[in-house]
C-alpha cells in the first residue's frame, strides 16, 4: 500500500524535480500527484483519496474543508519554520529523504492503521547501558559504542531515555521531529507508532541513527515503564537496526 501525496506549487520546475526524486527513491512507498492550480488540486483530494497534501505557502488553504483523512502542511522556502499559524510547515529546499520522513509523520497523525515497519526475521540486539546514579559516563559510553559499531558498518540506533538526557550532546543530524513526537505517539496508543519511528529518526554524519531530545524535558518524565517497553518492542520488530543502544537511569 502506498501513501497518496499531493504537492501544490506554482513552480513547475520544482514540481518536476521533487516528483522525479520521490519516483526514484520511494516509488514503492509514495504515489505522487502534482498541481499548480489550487482548485484542481482540491477537487482531486476526494476523487483520488489523497492522504497528504503539501501546498506552497503562497496558497491560502482552508483546512476545515479538507477531507478528514487528509493531513496537510505548507511548504516554505526557509529552514527553521515549523509552523504557519496552526498548520505544520516543511522546508521545500531540503533532501528528499527529509521531506519523506516529514510526510510519514504527517500521515501518521491521520492514519488508523500502521504502515511502514513490519516484522523482520532479524530482530537485532538491544544493549542497555544503565547506572545507579548520573554523571558517571554511562551515556557517553553508550554513544561511543554506537559510533564504533556504525564505523564497522552496523546499522545502529541510539536512544537516550534519561529523564534529563539528550542524544543531541553526542549526535547531530537534520530533521524536524524528535522524542516529544515519539512520546506523544506512544502515549496516544495509536497504531501509527511504526510510522512515527521511521519519520522521526535522524542520522549523524558518523551514520548513527538517533532521536533528538524532547522539546520539553518534562516530556521524558511522562514515559511509564510499559510505554518504554512498547517503544523498544516496536523497534525490535522493525528489523532496521543490528544494534540498539539505550541508556536509562
CSV table of C-alpha atoms in Angstrom, one decimal:
chain,number,residue,atom,x,y,z
A,1,UNK,CA,0.0,0.0,0.0
A,2,UNK,CA,1.3,3.5,-0.9
A,3,UNK,CA,0.7,6.8,0.7
A,4,UNK,CA,-1.1,9.2,-1.7
A,5,UNK,CA,0.6,12.6,-1.6
A,6,UNK,CA,-0.5,15.7,-3.5
A,7,UNK,CA,2.0,18.6,-3.9
A,8,UNK,CA,0.7,22.0,-4.9
A,9,UNK,CA,3.2,24.6,-6.0
A,10,UNK,CA,3.4,27.4,-8.6
A,11,UNK,CA,7.0,26.5,-9.6
A,12,UNK,CA,6.7,23.8,-12.3
A,13,UNK,CA,10.4,23.2,-12.3
A,14,UNK,CA,10.4,22.4,-8.6
A,15,UNK,CA,7.5,20.1,-9.0
A,16,UNK,CA,9.3,18.2,-11.8
A,17,UNK,CA,12.4,17.8,-9.6
A,18,UNK,CA,10.6,16.7,-6.5
A,19,UNK,CA,8.3,14.2,-8.2
A,20,UNK,CA,11.4,12.8,-10.0
A,21,UNK,CA,13.3,12.4,-6.7
A,22,UNK,CA,10.4,10.7,-5.0
A,23,UNK,CA,9.8,8.5,-8.0
A,24,UNK,CA,13.4,7.4,-7.9
A,25,UNK,CA,13.8,6.7,-4.2
A,26,UNK,CA,10.2,6.0,-2.9
A,27,UNK,CA,8.3,4.6,-5.9
A,28,UNK,CA,7.1,1.7,-3.7
A,29,UNK,CA,6.0,3.8,-0.8
A,30,UNK,CA,4.6,7.0,-2.3
A,31,UNK,CA,2.1,7.8,-5.0
A,32,UNK,CA,2.7,11.4,-6.0
A,33,UNK,CA,0.3,13.9,-7.6
A,34,UNK,CA,1.5,17.4,-8.6
A,35,UNK,CA,-0.6,20.5,-9.2
A,36,UNK,CA,-0.1,24.2,-10.0
A,37,UNK,CA,-3.8,25.1,-9.8
A,38,UNK,CA,-5.3,25.1,-6.3
A,39,UNK,CA,-8.9,24.4,-7.5
A,40,UNK,CA,-7.8,21.3,-9.5
A,41,UNK,CA,-5.8,20.1,-6.5
A,42,UNK,CA,-8.6,20.5,-4.0
A,43,UNK,CA,-11.1,18.8,-6.4
A,44,UNK,CA,-8.7,15.8,-6.7
A,45,UNK,CA,-8.3,15.3,-3.0
A,46,UNK,CA,-11.6,13.3,-2.8
A,47,UNK,CA,-11.6,11.6,-6.1
A,48,UNK,CA,-8.0,10.3,-5.8
A,49,UNK,CA,-8.4,9.8,-2.0
A,50,UNK,CA,-5.3,11.9,-1.3
A,51,UNK,CA,-3.9,11.3,2.2
A,52,UNK,CA,-1.3,14.0,2.5
A,53,UNK,CA,-1.5,17.5,0.9
A,54,UNK,CA,1.6,19.8,0.7
A,55,UNK,CA,1.0,23.3,-0.6
A,56,UNK,CA,3.3,26.2,-1.2
A,57,UNK,CA,2.8,29.0,1.4
A,58,UNK,CA,1.6,31.4,-1.4
A,59,UNK,CA,-1.7,29.5,-1.4
A,60,UNK,CA,-4.4,30.0,1.2
A,61,UNK,CA,-5.8,26.7,2.2
A,62,UNK,CA,-8.9,26.4,4.3
A,63,UNK,CA,-8.0,23.3,6.3
A,64,UNK,CA,-11.6,23.0,7.6
A,65,UNK,CA,-12.7,22.0,4.1
A,66,UNK,CA,-10.1,19.2,3.6
A,67,UNK,CA,-11.2,15.6,3.9
A,68,UNK,CA,-10.7,14.3,7.5
A,69,UNK,CA,-8.3,11.6,6.3
A,70,UNK,CA,-6.0,14.2,4.6
A,71,UNK,CA,-3.0,15.5,6.5
A,72,UNK,CA,-1.8,19.0,5.5
A,73,UNK,CA,1.3,21.1,5.7
A,74,UNK,CA,2.6,24.3,4.0
A,75,UNK,CA,5.9,24.2,2.1
A,76,UNK,CA,8.2,27.1,2.8
A,77,UNK,CA,11.4,28.3,1.4
A,78,UNK,CA,13.4,28.6,4.6
A,79,UNK,CA,14.6,26.1,7.1
A,80,UNK,CA,13.6,26.6,10.8
A,81,UNK,CA,10.0,27.4,10.1
A,82,UNK,CA,8.0,24.6,11.7
A,83,UNK,CA,4.5,26.1,11.6
A,84,UNK,CA,2.4,28.8,9.9
A,85,UNK,CA,-0.3,29.6,12.3
A,86,UNK,CA,-1.8,26.3,13.5
A,87,UNK,CA,-0.5,24.4,10.4
A,88,UNK,CA,2.7,22.4,10.1
A,89,UNK,CA,5.4,23.7,7.7
A,90,UNK,CA,8.0,21.8,5.8
A,91,UNK,CA,11.0,23.4,4.0
A,92,UNK,CA,10.8,22.6,0.3
A,93,UNK,CA,14.5,23.0,-0.3
A,94,UNK,CA,16.0,20.1,1.5
A,95,UNK,CA,16.9,16.5,0.8
A,96,UNK,CA,14.0,14.3,-0.5
A,97,UNK,CA,14.8,11.9,2.4
A,98,UNK,CA,13.9,14.5,5.0
A,99,UNK,CA,10.8,15.6,3.2
A,100,UNK,CA,9.8,11.9,3.0
A,101,UNK,CA,10.2,11.5,6.8
A,102,UNK,CA,8.0,14.6,7.4
A,103,UNK,CA,5.4,13.1,5.1
A,104,UNK,CA,5.4,9.9,7.1
A,105,UNK,CA,5.0,11.9,10.4
A,106,UNK,CA,2.1,13.9,8.9
A,107,UNK,CA,0.4,10.8,7.6
A,108,UNK,CA,0.8,9.0,11.0
A,109,UNK,CA,-1.3,11.7,12.6
A,110,UNK,CA,-4.2,10.7,10.5
A,111,UNK,CA,-3.6,7.0,9.8
A,112,UNK,CA,-5.8,4.5,11.5
A,113,UNK,CA,-3.6,1.5,10.6
A,114,UNK,CA,0.1,1.1,10.9
A,115,UNK,CA,2.1,1.3,7.6
A,116,UNK,CA,5.8,1.1,7.1
A,117,UNK,CA,7.6,-1.1,9.6
A,118,UNK,CA,6.9,-4.8,9.5
A,119,UNK,CA,8.1,-7.8,11.5
A,120,UNK,CA,11.5,-8.9,10.4
A,121,UNK,CA,13.4,-12.2,11.0
A,122,UNK,CA,16.5,-10.3,12.2
A,123,UNK,CA,15.2,-8.5,15.3
A,124,UNK,CA,18.7,-7.2,16.2
A,125,UNK,CA,20.2,-6.7,19.6
A,126,UNK,CA,19.2,-4.3,22.3
A,127,UNK,CA,22.2,-3.2,24.5
A,128,UNK,CA,21.2,-1.4,27.7
A,129,UNK,CA,23.6,1.0,29.4
A,130,UNK,CA,22.4,1.8,32.9
A,131,UNK,CA,23.9,3.1,36.2
A,132,UNK,CA,22.7,3.7,39.8
A,133,UNK,CA,23.4,7.5,39.5
A,134,UNK,CA,24.1,10.2,36.9
A,135,UNK,CA,27.4,11.8,36.0
A,136,UNK,CA,29.5,8.6,35.8
A,137,UNK,CA,29.8,8.5,32.0
A,138,UNK,CA,27.2,5.8,31.1
A,139,UNK,CA,25.5,7.7,28.3
A,140,UNK,CA,29.0,8.7,27.0
A,141,UNK,CA,29.9,5.0,26.8
A,142,UNK,CA,26.7,4.1,25.0
A,143,UNK,CA,27.3,6.9,22.5
A,144,UNK,CA,30.9,5.7,22.0
A,145,UNK,CA,29.8,2.1,21.4
A,146,UNK,CA,27.2,3.3,18.9
A,147,UNK,CA,29.8,5.3,16.9
A,148,UNK,CA,32.2,2.3,17.0
A,149,UNK,CA,29.6,-0.1,15.7
A,150,UNK,CA,28.5,2.3,13.0
A,151,UNK,CA,32.1,2.6,11.9
A,152,UNK,CA,32.0,-1.2,11.4
A,153,UNK,CA,29.1,-0.8,9.0
A,154,UNK,CA,26.5,-1.9,11.5
A,155,UNK,CA,23.1,-0.2,11.5
A,156,UNK,CA,22.9,1.4,14.9
A,157,UNK,CA,20.1,3.3,16.7
A,158,UNK,CA,21.0,5.3,19.9
A,159,UNK,CA,18.2,6.2,22.3
A,160,UNK,CA,18.8,8.3,25.4
A,161,UNK,CA,16.0,7.6,27.9
A,162,UNK,CA,17.3,9.6,30.8
A,163,UNK,CA,14.8,12.0,32.3
A,164,UNK,CA,17.0,14.9,31.5
A,165,UNK,CA,19.3,13.3,29.0
A,166,UNK,CA,19.8,14.2,25.4
A,167,UNK,CA,21.2,12.3,22.4
A,168,UNK,CA,21.9,15.8,20.9
A,169,UNK,CA,25.0,16.0,23.1
A,170,UNK,CA,26.7,13.4,21.0
A,171,UNK,CA,25.0,13.4,17.7
A,172,UNK,CA,23.8,15.9,15.1
A,173,UNK,CA,21.7,15.4,12.0
A,174,UNK,CA,18.9,17.1,10.0
A,175,UNK,CA,15.3,16.6,10.9
A,176,UNK,CA,12.2,18.2,12.3
A,177,UNK,CA,10.9,15.7,14.8
A,178,UNK,CA,12.3,14.1,18.0
A,179,UNK,CA,11.5,12.3,21.3
A,180,UNK,CA,8.5,14.5,22.1
A,181,UNK,CA,6.8,13.3,18.9
A,182,UNK,CA,7.5,9.7,19.8
A,183,UNK,CA,6.3,10.1,23.3
A,184,UNK,CA,3.0,11.5,22.1
A,185,UNK,CA,2.6,8.6,19.7
A,186,UNK,CA,3.3,6.0,22.4
A,187,UNK,CA,1.0,7.6,24.9
A,188,UNK,CA,-1.8,8.0,22.5
A,189,UNK,CA,-1.6,4.2,21.9
A,190,UNK,CA,-2.5,4.6,18.2
A,191,UNK,CA,-1.4,2.2,15.6
A,192,UNK,CA,0.7,4.8,13.9
A,193,UNK,CA,3.8,4.3,16.1
A,194,UNK,CA,5.8,2.4,13.4
A,195,UNK,CA,5.3,5.3,11.1
A,196,UNK,CA,6.5,7.8,13.8
A,197,UNK,CA,9.6,5.7,14.4
A,198,UNK,CA,10.6,5.9,10.8
A,199,UNK,CA,9.5,9.6,10.3
A,200,UNK,CA,11.3,11.0,13.4
A,201,UNK,CA,14.6,9.2,13.3
A,202,UNK,CA,17.7,11.2,12.3
A,203,UNK,CA,21.2,10.2,11.2
A,204,UNK,CA,24.5,11.6,12.4
A,205,UNK,CA,27.4,12.1,9.9
A,206,UNK,CA,29.0,9.1,11.6
A,207,UNK,CA,26.0,7.1,10.4
A,208,UNK,CA,24.5,6.6,13.9
A,209,UNK,CA,20.7,6.8,13.9
A,210,UNK,CA,19.1,8.6,16.8
A,211,UNK,CA,16.1,10.5,18.1
A,212,UNK,CA,16.6,14.2,19.0
A,213,UNK,CA,16.0,15.4,22.5
A,214,UNK,CA,12.5,16.2,23.7
A,215,UNK,CA,11.3,19.8,23.2
A,216,UNK,CA,10.4,19.8,26.9
A,217,UNK,CA,12.5,17.9,29.4
A,218,UNK,CA,9.3,17.1,31.4
A,219,UNK,CA,8.0,15.0,28.4
A,220,UNK,CA,10.5,12.3,29.3
A,221,UNK,CA,9.2,12.1,32.8
A,222,UNK,CA,5.8,11.2,31.4
A,223,UNK,CA,7.0,7.9,30.0
A,224,UNK,CA,5.9,4.9,32.0
A,225,UNK,CA,7.9,1.6,32.1
A,226,UNK,CA,5.3,-0.2,29.9
A,227,UNK,CA,5.4,2.6,27.4
A,228,UNK,CA,9.2,2.4,27.1
A,229,UNK,CA,8.9,-1.4,26.7
A,230,UNK,CA,6.4,-0.8,23.9
A,231,UNK,CA,8.7,1.6,22.2
A,232,UNK,CA,11.6,-0.9,22.3
A,233,UNK,CA,9.4,-3.7,21.2
A,234,UNK,CA,8.3,-1.8,18.1
A,235,UNK,CA,12.0,-1.0,17.2
A,236,UNK,CA,12.9,-4.7,17.6
A,237,UNK,CA,10.1,-5.7,15.2
A,238,UNK,CA,11.3,-3.2,12.6
A,239,UNK,CA,14.4,-5.2,11.8
A,240,UNK,CA,16.0,-2.0,10.7
A,241,UNK,CA,18.9,-1.9,13.2
A,242,UNK,CA,21.5,-4.5,14.1
A,243,UNK,CA,22.2,-2.8,17.4
A,244,UNK,CA,20.0,-0.6,19.5
A,245,UNK,CA,21.8,1.2,22.4
A,246,UNK,CA,19.7,2.8,25.1
A,247,UNK,CA,20.6,4.5,28.3
A,248,UNK,CA,18.1,4.6,31.2
A,249,UNK,CA,18.8,5.8,34.7
